[in-house]
Amino acid sequence: MKIISENELLEAAICLRNGGLVAFPTETVYGLGANALNPIAVAGIFNAKKRPNFDPLIVHISDLSQIEALFAHPINEAVYKLAEQFWPGPLTIVHRKSALVPSIVTSDLDAVAVRMPSHPIAQKLIHQSGVPVAAPSANRFGQLSPTSYKHVAKQNMEIDYLIKGDELTKAVGIESTVVAIENRTCTVLRPGVITAEDIEKCIPDFEVLTPIKNIKLVSPGLLQSHYSPLKPLYYLNDNTVVSEFAGVILHKKEHGKKYSDKTIFTSETGNLLEVAANLFSSLHLMEEDDAVKAIYIAKTTEKGIGRAIMDRLNKATFQYQK
Ligand code: AMP
Ligand code: MG
């Protein structure tokens, strides 16, 4: 694996186009990209991540016109409306696919997920590669999502290039909102910082659904256990007794260090955008601290962006919930 900086991007873009694997920063989390039109390259992603192949990938584009070749025609009008308002940005749109998209990208589903990221390095890389880029998060399957190139490097995956991003450009910090468009309905498959309410405002003529049950049937990748650190992770309740070997993650400074000296705050004020931006990096810090044997994390509200945060936390704590 070669770690490169932004000014060596072209080398990585050519590698990507020719079937290589490139990890790159986006405004959500780091992606592990392959040429989406090359099934063998895409198979390399599943191999590097040890990701089960029933989990479909998001195809990343740098230009709106690329949807014309990826989506089946006629393309639903909601796609253009959502794209106009939220792209480039943390929204993934699932729509019936064209014959051009290899079935390994969609795990044999007849719809493909597409997103246009806003991160300048991601945009430039995709543009220079000249192809749509299939990319899941750049971590081994089931583990914490990476928000810095160092998080990717520690995964020891077999990839060709890792592009160093500026830490300050991480703006969102959790994965994109995923919506599926079909006829007159828009189903929110994965919550993110773009909320169901934001979507409803953008396409008022469509029915916006936010299912909580049976979602695995429509979106096989949305597993119950996911995004987990390599140490036990528990929710912090009012009456939790925290051992001296545990680290604590809180979302507001005013809550102080009453539980443990090893406390990290995702936000000073409880601002949910800030909590989301710092969520995975806080978990990585706890994962990397050898003195921390277990992690306790506070819940947030389940409203608005809190829904996306709690979605990630419910999955991360799943195997430790009683
Ligand atoms: P990740 O690549 O880890 O950000 O996850 C992408 C997620 O998007 C998958 O796990 C699915 O839940 C969802 N997704 C991707 N493609 C499709 C698709 N064709 N249909 C439904 N959901 C999808
Ligand atoms: Mg992932």
Short mmCIF file of C-alpha atoms and ligand atoms in Angstrom, two decimals:
data_model
loop_
_atom_site.label_atom_id
_atom_site.label_comp_id
_atom_site.label_asym_id
_atom_site.label_seq_id
_atom_site.Cartn_x
_atom_site.Cartn_y
_atom_site.Cartn_z
CA MET A 1 0.00 0.00 0.00
CA LYS A 2 1.34 3.40 -0.99
CA ILE A 3 0.29 6.38 1.14
CA ILE A 4 0.17 9.51 -1.03
CA SER A 5 -0.85 13.13 -0.73
CA GLU A 6 -3.33 15.14 -2.76
CA ASN A 7 -0.74 16.29 -5.31
CA GLU A 8 -0.02 12.70 -6.37
CA LEU A 9 -3.70 12.03 -7.03
CA LEU A 10 -3.39 11.36 -10.76
CA GLU A 11 -1.25 8.26 -10.15
CA ALA A 12 -4.00 6.83 -7.92
CA ALA A 13 -6.74 7.84 -10.37
CA ILE A 14 -5.03 5.92 -13.18
CA CYS A 15 -4.60 2.90 -10.93
CA LEU A 16 -8.30 3.11 -10.01
CA ARG A 17 -9.35 3.26 -13.64
CA ASN A 18 -7.17 0.24 -14.43
CA GLY A 19 -8.63 -2.01 -11.76
CA GLY A 20 -6.69 -1.05 -8.59
CA LEU A 21 -8.02 -0.29 -5.12
CA VAL A 22 -7.71 3.24 -3.71
CA ALA A 23 -8.77 4.47 -0.27
CA PHE A 24 -9.81 8.12 -0.32
CA PRO A 25 -11.32 10.73 2.01
CA THR A 26 -14.92 11.82 1.63
CA GLU A 27 -16.94 14.21 3.81
CA THR A 28 -18.66 11.24 5.47
CA VAL A 29 -16.03 8.53 6.09
CA TYR A 30 -13.03 7.16 4.16
CA GLY A 31 -14.03 5.10 1.13
CA LEU A 32 -12.30 2.10 -0.44
CA GLY A 33 -12.80 2.57 -4.16
CA ALA A 34 -12.69 0.42 -7.28
CA ASN A 35 -13.79 1.02 -10.88
CA ALA A 36 -17.52 0.27 -10.58
CA LEU A 37 -17.69 -0.97 -14.17
CA ASN A 38 -14.98 -3.59 -13.62
CA PRO A 39 -16.40 -6.61 -11.73
CA ILE A 40 -12.98 -8.05 -10.96
CA ALA A 41 -11.83 -4.78 -9.41
CA VAL A 42 -15.03 -4.66 -7.36
CA ALA A 43 -14.46 -8.23 -6.19
CA GLY A 44 -11.14 -6.93 -4.81
CA ILE A 45 -13.05 -4.63 -2.43
CA PHE A 46 -14.98 -7.53 -0.91
CA ASN A 47 -11.73 -9.46 -0.56
CA ALA A 48 -9.81 -6.57 1.06
CA LYS A 49 -12.62 -5.80 3.52
CA LYS A 50 -13.63 -9.43 4.10
CA ARG A 51 -17.10 -8.08 3.40
CA PRO A 52 -19.89 -10.58 2.74
CA ASN A 53 -21.06 -10.27 -0.84
CA PHE A 54 -24.71 -9.79 0.08
CA ASP A 55 -23.84 -6.23 1.07
CA PRO A 56 -24.20 -3.91 -1.94
CA LEU A 57 -21.83 -0.99 -2.63
CA ILE A 58 -22.43 2.71 -3.21
CA VAL A 59 -21.24 4.03 -6.57
CA HIS A 60 -19.57 7.46 -6.31
CA ILE A 61 -19.74 9.99 -9.13
CA SER A 62 -18.30 13.46 -9.74
CA ASP A 63 -20.74 14.70 -12.37
CA LEU A 64 -24.53 14.52 -12.40
CA SER A 65 -24.58 13.33 -16.03
CA GLN A 66 -23.07 10.00 -14.88
CA ILE A 67 -26.47 8.93 -13.49
CA GLU A 68 -27.78 8.71 -17.04
CA ALA A 69 -25.62 5.64 -17.65
CA LEU A 70 -26.01 4.07 -14.20
CA PHE A 71 -29.78 4.36 -13.63
CA ALA A 72 -32.42 2.67 -15.81
CA HIS A 73 -34.58 5.02 -17.85
CA PRO A 74 -36.95 6.69 -17.31
CA ILE A 75 -35.14 8.12 -14.30
CA ASN A 76 -37.57 9.09 -11.55
CA GLU A 77 -37.99 12.87 -11.25
CA ALA A 78 -37.31 12.68 -7.50
CA VAL A 79 -33.71 11.75 -8.31
CA TYR A 80 -33.11 15.07 -10.05
CA LYS A 81 -34.83 17.04 -7.29
CA LEU A 82 -32.85 15.36 -4.52
CA ALA A 83 -29.62 15.64 -6.50
CA GLU A 84 -30.16 19.33 -7.11
CA GLN A 85 -30.66 20.06 -3.43
CA PHE A 86 -28.29 17.62 -1.73
CA TRP A 87 -25.48 16.83 -4.18
CA PRO A 88 -22.63 17.02 -3.82
CA GLY A 89 -23.20 15.82 -0.26
CA PRO A 90 -24.05 13.00 2.16
CA LEU A 91 -27.11 11.57 0.39
CA THR A 92 -27.12 8.22 -1.43
CA ILE A 93 -29.91 7.55 -3.91
CA VAL A 94 -30.99 3.98 -4.75
CA HIS A 95 -32.80 3.63 -8.10
CA ARG A 96 -33.39 0.84 -10.64
CA LYS A 97 -30.08 0.18 -12.38
CA SER A 98 -29.03 0.07 -16.02
CA ALA A 99 -27.50 -3.00 -17.64
CA LEU A 100 -24.10 -1.30 -17.43
CA VAL A 101 -23.83 -1.80 -13.65
CA PRO A 102 -22.27 -5.20 -12.82
CA SER A 103 -24.38 -7.32 -10.48
CA ILE A 104 -21.48 -7.70 -8.01
CA VAL A 105 -21.88 -3.97 -7.22
CA THR A 106 -25.53 -4.37 -6.21
CA SER A 107 -25.35 -7.90 -4.77
CA ASP A 108 -27.71 -8.93 -7.55
CA LEU A 109 -30.39 -6.40 -6.62
CA ASP A 110 -31.95 -4.63 -9.58
CA ALA A 111 -31.29 -1.20 -8.05
CA VAL A 112 -28.00 0.63 -7.60
CA ALA A 113 -26.97 3.13 -4.91
CA VAL A 114 -25.28 6.33 -6.17
CA ARG A 115 -23.78 9.35 -4.39
CA MET A 116 -21.83 12.45 -5.39
CA PRO A 117 -19.43 13.30 -2.54
CA SER A 118 -18.52 16.92 -1.82
CA HIS A 119 -15.00 16.33 -0.52
CA PRO A 120 -12.61 18.00 -3.01
CA ILE A 121 -10.15 15.06 -3.02
CA ALA A 122 -12.94 12.55 -3.66
CA GLN A 123 -14.34 14.72 -6.46
CA LYS A 124 -10.96 15.17 -8.10
CA LEU A 125 -10.07 11.48 -7.85
CA ILE A 126 -13.36 10.33 -9.38
CA HIS A 127 -13.14 12.97 -12.10
CA GLN A 128 -9.55 12.08 -13.00
CA SER A 129 -10.29 8.35 -13.01
CA GLY A 130 -13.00 8.95 -15.60
CA VAL A 131 -15.16 6.13 -14.22
CA PRO A 132 -17.84 5.75 -11.54
CA VAL A 133 -16.22 4.49 -8.33
CA ALA A 134 -17.79 1.77 -6.18
CA ALA A 135 -16.75 2.39 -2.60
CA PRO A 136 -17.82 1.12 0.81
CA SER A 137 -16.16 2.45 3.95
CA ALA A 138 -12.42 1.67 4.06
CA ASN A 139 -12.42 -0.66 7.05
CA ARG A 140 -12.60 -4.38 7.57
CA PHE A 141 -16.16 -5.57 7.65
CA GLY A 142 -18.00 -4.93 10.91
CA GLN A 143 -15.33 -2.68 12.42
CA LEU A 144 -15.36 1.04 13.10
CA SER A 145 -15.71 3.33 10.09
CA PRO A 146 -12.53 5.35 9.37
CA THR A 147 -12.56 9.15 9.46
CA SER A 148 -8.79 9.65 9.08
CA TYR A 149 -6.17 8.00 6.89
CA LYS A 150 -4.56 6.64 10.04
CA HIS A 151 -7.74 4.69 10.81
CA VAL A 152 -7.48 3.13 7.35
CA ALA A 153 -3.77 2.36 7.69
CA LYS A 154 -4.27 0.44 10.93
CA GLN A 155 -6.70 -1.95 9.20
CA ASN A 156 -3.83 -3.54 7.21
CA MET A 157 -5.93 -4.20 4.14
CA GLU A 158 -4.49 -5.18 0.78
CA ILE A 159 -4.98 -1.99 -1.23
CA ASP A 160 -2.90 -0.08 -3.78
CA TYR A 161 -3.14 3.55 -2.62
CA LEU A 162 -4.26 5.41 0.47
CA ILE A 163 -4.77 9.15 -0.01
CA LYS A 164 -4.01 11.38 2.96
CA GLY A 165 -6.83 13.81 3.59
CA ASP A 166 -6.81 16.99 5.61
CA GLU A 167 -8.27 16.17 9.04
CA LEU A 168 -10.12 19.47 9.03
CA THR A 169 -12.16 18.65 5.96
CA LYS A 170 -14.11 15.96 7.75
CA ALA A 171 -17.44 17.64 7.96
CA VAL A 172 -20.03 14.94 8.50
CA GLY A 173 -18.21 12.01 10.09
CA ILE A 174 -20.92 9.36 9.70
CA GLU A 175 -22.12 7.51 6.62
CA SER A 176 -24.53 9.07 4.13
CA THR A 177 -28.30 8.97 4.38
CA VAL A 178 -29.51 6.23 1.99
CA VAL A 179 -32.89 6.63 0.25
CA ALA A 180 -34.56 4.33 -2.29
CA ILE A 181 -36.79 5.88 -4.94
CA GLU A 182 -39.57 3.86 -6.55
CA ASN A 183 -42.66 5.24 -8.25
CA ARG A 184 -44.05 7.87 -5.84
CA THR A 185 -42.29 6.67 -2.71
CA CYS A 186 -38.95 7.43 -1.15
CA THR A 187 -37.82 5.03 1.57
CA VAL A 188 -35.12 6.09 4.02
CA LEU A 189 -33.00 2.92 4.27
CA ARG A 190 -30.25 4.39 6.43
CA PRO A 191 -30.58 7.58 8.51
CA GLY A 192 -27.88 10.25 8.21
CA VAL A 193 -27.37 13.95 8.79
CA ILE A 194 -29.79 14.68 5.94
CA THR A 195 -32.99 13.72 7.78
CA ALA A 196 -36.33 12.32 6.58
CA GLU A 197 -37.80 15.76 7.27
CA ASP A 198 -35.22 17.37 4.94
CA ILE A 199 -36.17 14.84 2.25
CA GLU A 200 -39.90 15.44 2.71
CA LYS A 201 -39.41 19.18 2.22
CA CYS A 202 -37.49 18.60 -0.99
CA ILE A 203 -39.99 16.19 -2.58
CA PRO A 204 -43.37 17.07 -1.02
CA ASP A 205 -45.28 15.15 -3.72
CA PHE A 206 -43.66 11.87 -2.71
CA GLU A 207 -44.48 9.61 0.19
CA VAL A 208 -41.43 9.45 2.45
CA LEU A 209 -41.21 6.21 4.44
CA THR A 210 -38.94 5.60 7.41
CA PRO A 211 -39.30 1.90 8.15
CA ILE A 212 -37.69 0.57 11.29
CA LYS A 213 -38.57 -3.09 10.83
CA ASN A 214 -37.92 -5.49 7.94
CA ILE A 215 -35.37 -3.11 6.50
CA LYS A 216 -32.96 -5.99 5.92
CA LEU A 217 -35.23 -7.25 3.17
CA VAL A 218 -34.86 -4.08 1.12
CA SER A 219 -31.31 -3.26 2.06
CA PRO A 220 -29.34 -6.35 2.96
CA GLY A 221 -26.34 -4.39 4.17
CA LEU A 222 -28.15 -2.84 7.08
CA LEU A 223 -27.11 -5.45 9.60
CA GLN A 224 -27.96 -5.23 13.27
CA SER A 225 -24.36 -5.46 14.39
CA HIS A 226 -21.90 -3.18 12.63
CA TYR A 227 -19.40 -0.38 13.19
CA SER A 228 -17.99 -2.03 16.30
CA PRO A 229 -14.74 -1.19 18.10
CA LEU A 230 -12.47 -4.09 19.05
CA LYS A 231 -13.40 -3.68 22.73
CA PRO A 232 -16.71 -4.07 24.55
CA LEU A 233 -18.91 -1.03 24.05
CA TYR A 234 -21.86 -0.37 26.36
CA TYR A 235 -24.42 2.35 26.79
CA LEU A 236 -23.94 4.60 29.77
CA ASN A 237 -27.02 4.84 31.97
CA ASP A 238 -27.61 7.03 35.03
CA ASN A 239 -26.86 4.15 37.35
CA THR A 240 -23.92 2.62 35.46
CA VAL A 241 -20.94 1.78 37.62
CA VAL A 242 -17.86 2.40 35.49
CA SER A 243 -14.74 0.40 36.33
CA GLU A 244 -11.37 2.13 36.54
CA PHE A 245 -10.29 0.42 33.31
CA ALA A 246 -13.12 1.84 31.25
CA GLY A 247 -13.26 4.89 29.01
CA VAL A 248 -16.34 7.08 28.73
CA ILE A 249 -17.67 9.03 25.74
CA LEU A 250 -20.06 11.89 26.48
CA HIS A 251 -21.67 14.40 24.16
CA LYS A 252 -21.66 17.56 26.31
CA LYS A 253 -18.82 19.17 28.30
CA GLU A 254 -21.10 20.16 31.18
CA HIS A 255 -21.43 16.48 32.04
CA GLY A 256 -17.82 16.60 33.25
CA LYS A 257 -15.55 13.68 34.06
CA LYS A 258 -17.71 12.28 36.83
CA TYR A 259 -17.59 8.71 35.53
CA SER A 260 -13.93 8.32 34.55
CA ASP A 261 -10.72 10.28 34.07
CA LYS A 262 -10.61 8.75 30.62
CA THR A 263 -13.51 10.74 29.23
CA ILE A 264 -13.82 12.06 25.67
CA PHE A 265 -16.41 14.62 24.63
CA THR A 266 -17.78 14.48 21.08
CA SER A 267 -19.08 18.04 21.48
CA GLU A 268 -18.77 20.97 23.88
CA THR A 269 -22.45 21.83 23.74
CA GLY A 270 -24.27 18.70 22.58
CA ASN A 271 -24.59 19.98 19.00
CA LEU A 272 -25.61 16.86 17.07
CA LEU A 273 -23.69 17.73 13.89
CA GLU A 274 -20.57 17.97 16.04
CA VAL A 275 -21.40 14.72 17.83
CA ALA A 276 -21.75 12.95 14.45
CA ALA A 277 -18.51 14.47 13.15
CA ASN A 278 -16.55 13.23 16.17
CA LEU A 279 -18.35 9.96 16.86
CA PHE A 280 -16.13 7.48 15.05
CA SER A 281 -12.88 9.33 15.82
CA SER A 282 -13.73 9.23 19.56
CA LEU A 283 -14.37 5.50 19.34
CA HIS A 284 -11.07 5.04 17.48
CA LEU A 285 -9.22 6.95 20.24
CA MET A 286 -10.70 4.63 22.86
CA GLU A 287 -9.90 1.59 20.70
CA GLU A 288 -6.27 2.70 20.42
CA ASP A 289 -5.79 3.43 24.15
CA ASP A 290 -4.31 0.26 25.69
CA ALA A 291 -5.32 1.37 29.19
CA VAL A 292 -8.98 1.31 28.17
CA LYS A 293 -10.47 -2.19 28.46
CA ALA A 294 -14.12 -1.32 27.86
CA ILE A 295 -16.00 1.73 26.56
CA TYR A 296 -19.18 3.35 27.85
CA ILE A 297 -20.98 5.81 25.62
CA ALA A 298 -23.93 8.11 26.34
CA LYS A 299 -27.06 7.97 24.20
CA THR A 300 -28.33 11.01 22.30
CA THR A 301 -31.88 11.97 21.41
CA GLU A 302 -33.45 9.86 18.62
CA LYS A 303 -34.83 12.93 16.86
CA GLY A 304 -33.43 14.52 13.68
CA ILE A 305 -29.71 13.85 13.32
CA GLY A 306 -29.89 11.98 16.64
CA ARG A 307 -31.65 9.21 14.76
CA ALA A 308 -28.57 8.66 12.57
CA ILE A 309 -26.23 8.77 15.57
CA MET A 310 -28.35 6.31 17.58
CA ASP A 311 -28.57 4.02 14.51
CA ARG A 312 -24.76 3.73 14.50
CA LEU A 313 -24.59 3.33 18.29
CA ASN A 314 -27.31 0.68 18.42
CA LYS A 315 -25.31 -1.33 15.89
CA ALA A 316 -21.96 -0.71 17.58
CA THR A 317 -23.28 -1.78 21.00
CA PHE A 318 -25.53 -4.55 19.64
CA GLN A 319 -23.43 -7.53 20.62
CA TYR A 320 -23.07 -6.19 24.18
CA GLN A 321 -26.73 -5.36 24.78
CA LYS A 322 -28.49 -7.67 27.21
P1 AMP B 1 -21.39 1.38 3.12
O1 AMP B 1 -20.78 1.10 1.81
O2 AMP B 1 -20.74 0.61 4.23
O3 AMP B 1 -21.55 2.83 3.40
O4 AMP B 1 -22.86 0.75 3.00
C1 AMP B 1 -23.64 0.94 1.89
C2 AMP B 1 -25.02 0.57 2.27
O5 AMP B 1 -25.94 1.18 1.35
C3 AMP B 1 -25.28 -0.92 2.13
O6 AMP B 1 -24.89 -1.62 3.27
C4 AMP B 1 -26.77 -0.97 1.90
O7 AMP B 1 -27.46 -0.96 3.11
C5 AMP B 1 -27.05 0.33 1.15
N1 AMP B 1 -27.16 0.01 -0.28
C6 AMP B 1 -26.18 0.02 -1.20
N2 AMP B 1 -26.64 -0.37 -2.39
C7 AMP B 1 -27.94 -0.67 -2.23
C8 AMP B 1 -28.96 -1.15 -3.11
N3 AMP B 1 -28.71 -1.43 -4.37
N4 AMP B 1 -30.18 -1.33 -2.59
C9 AMP B 1 -30.43 -1.07 -1.29
N5 AMP B 1 -29.51 -0.63 -0.41
C10 AMP B 1 -28.28 -0.42 -0.87
MG MG B 2 -19.33 0.46 6.19
#
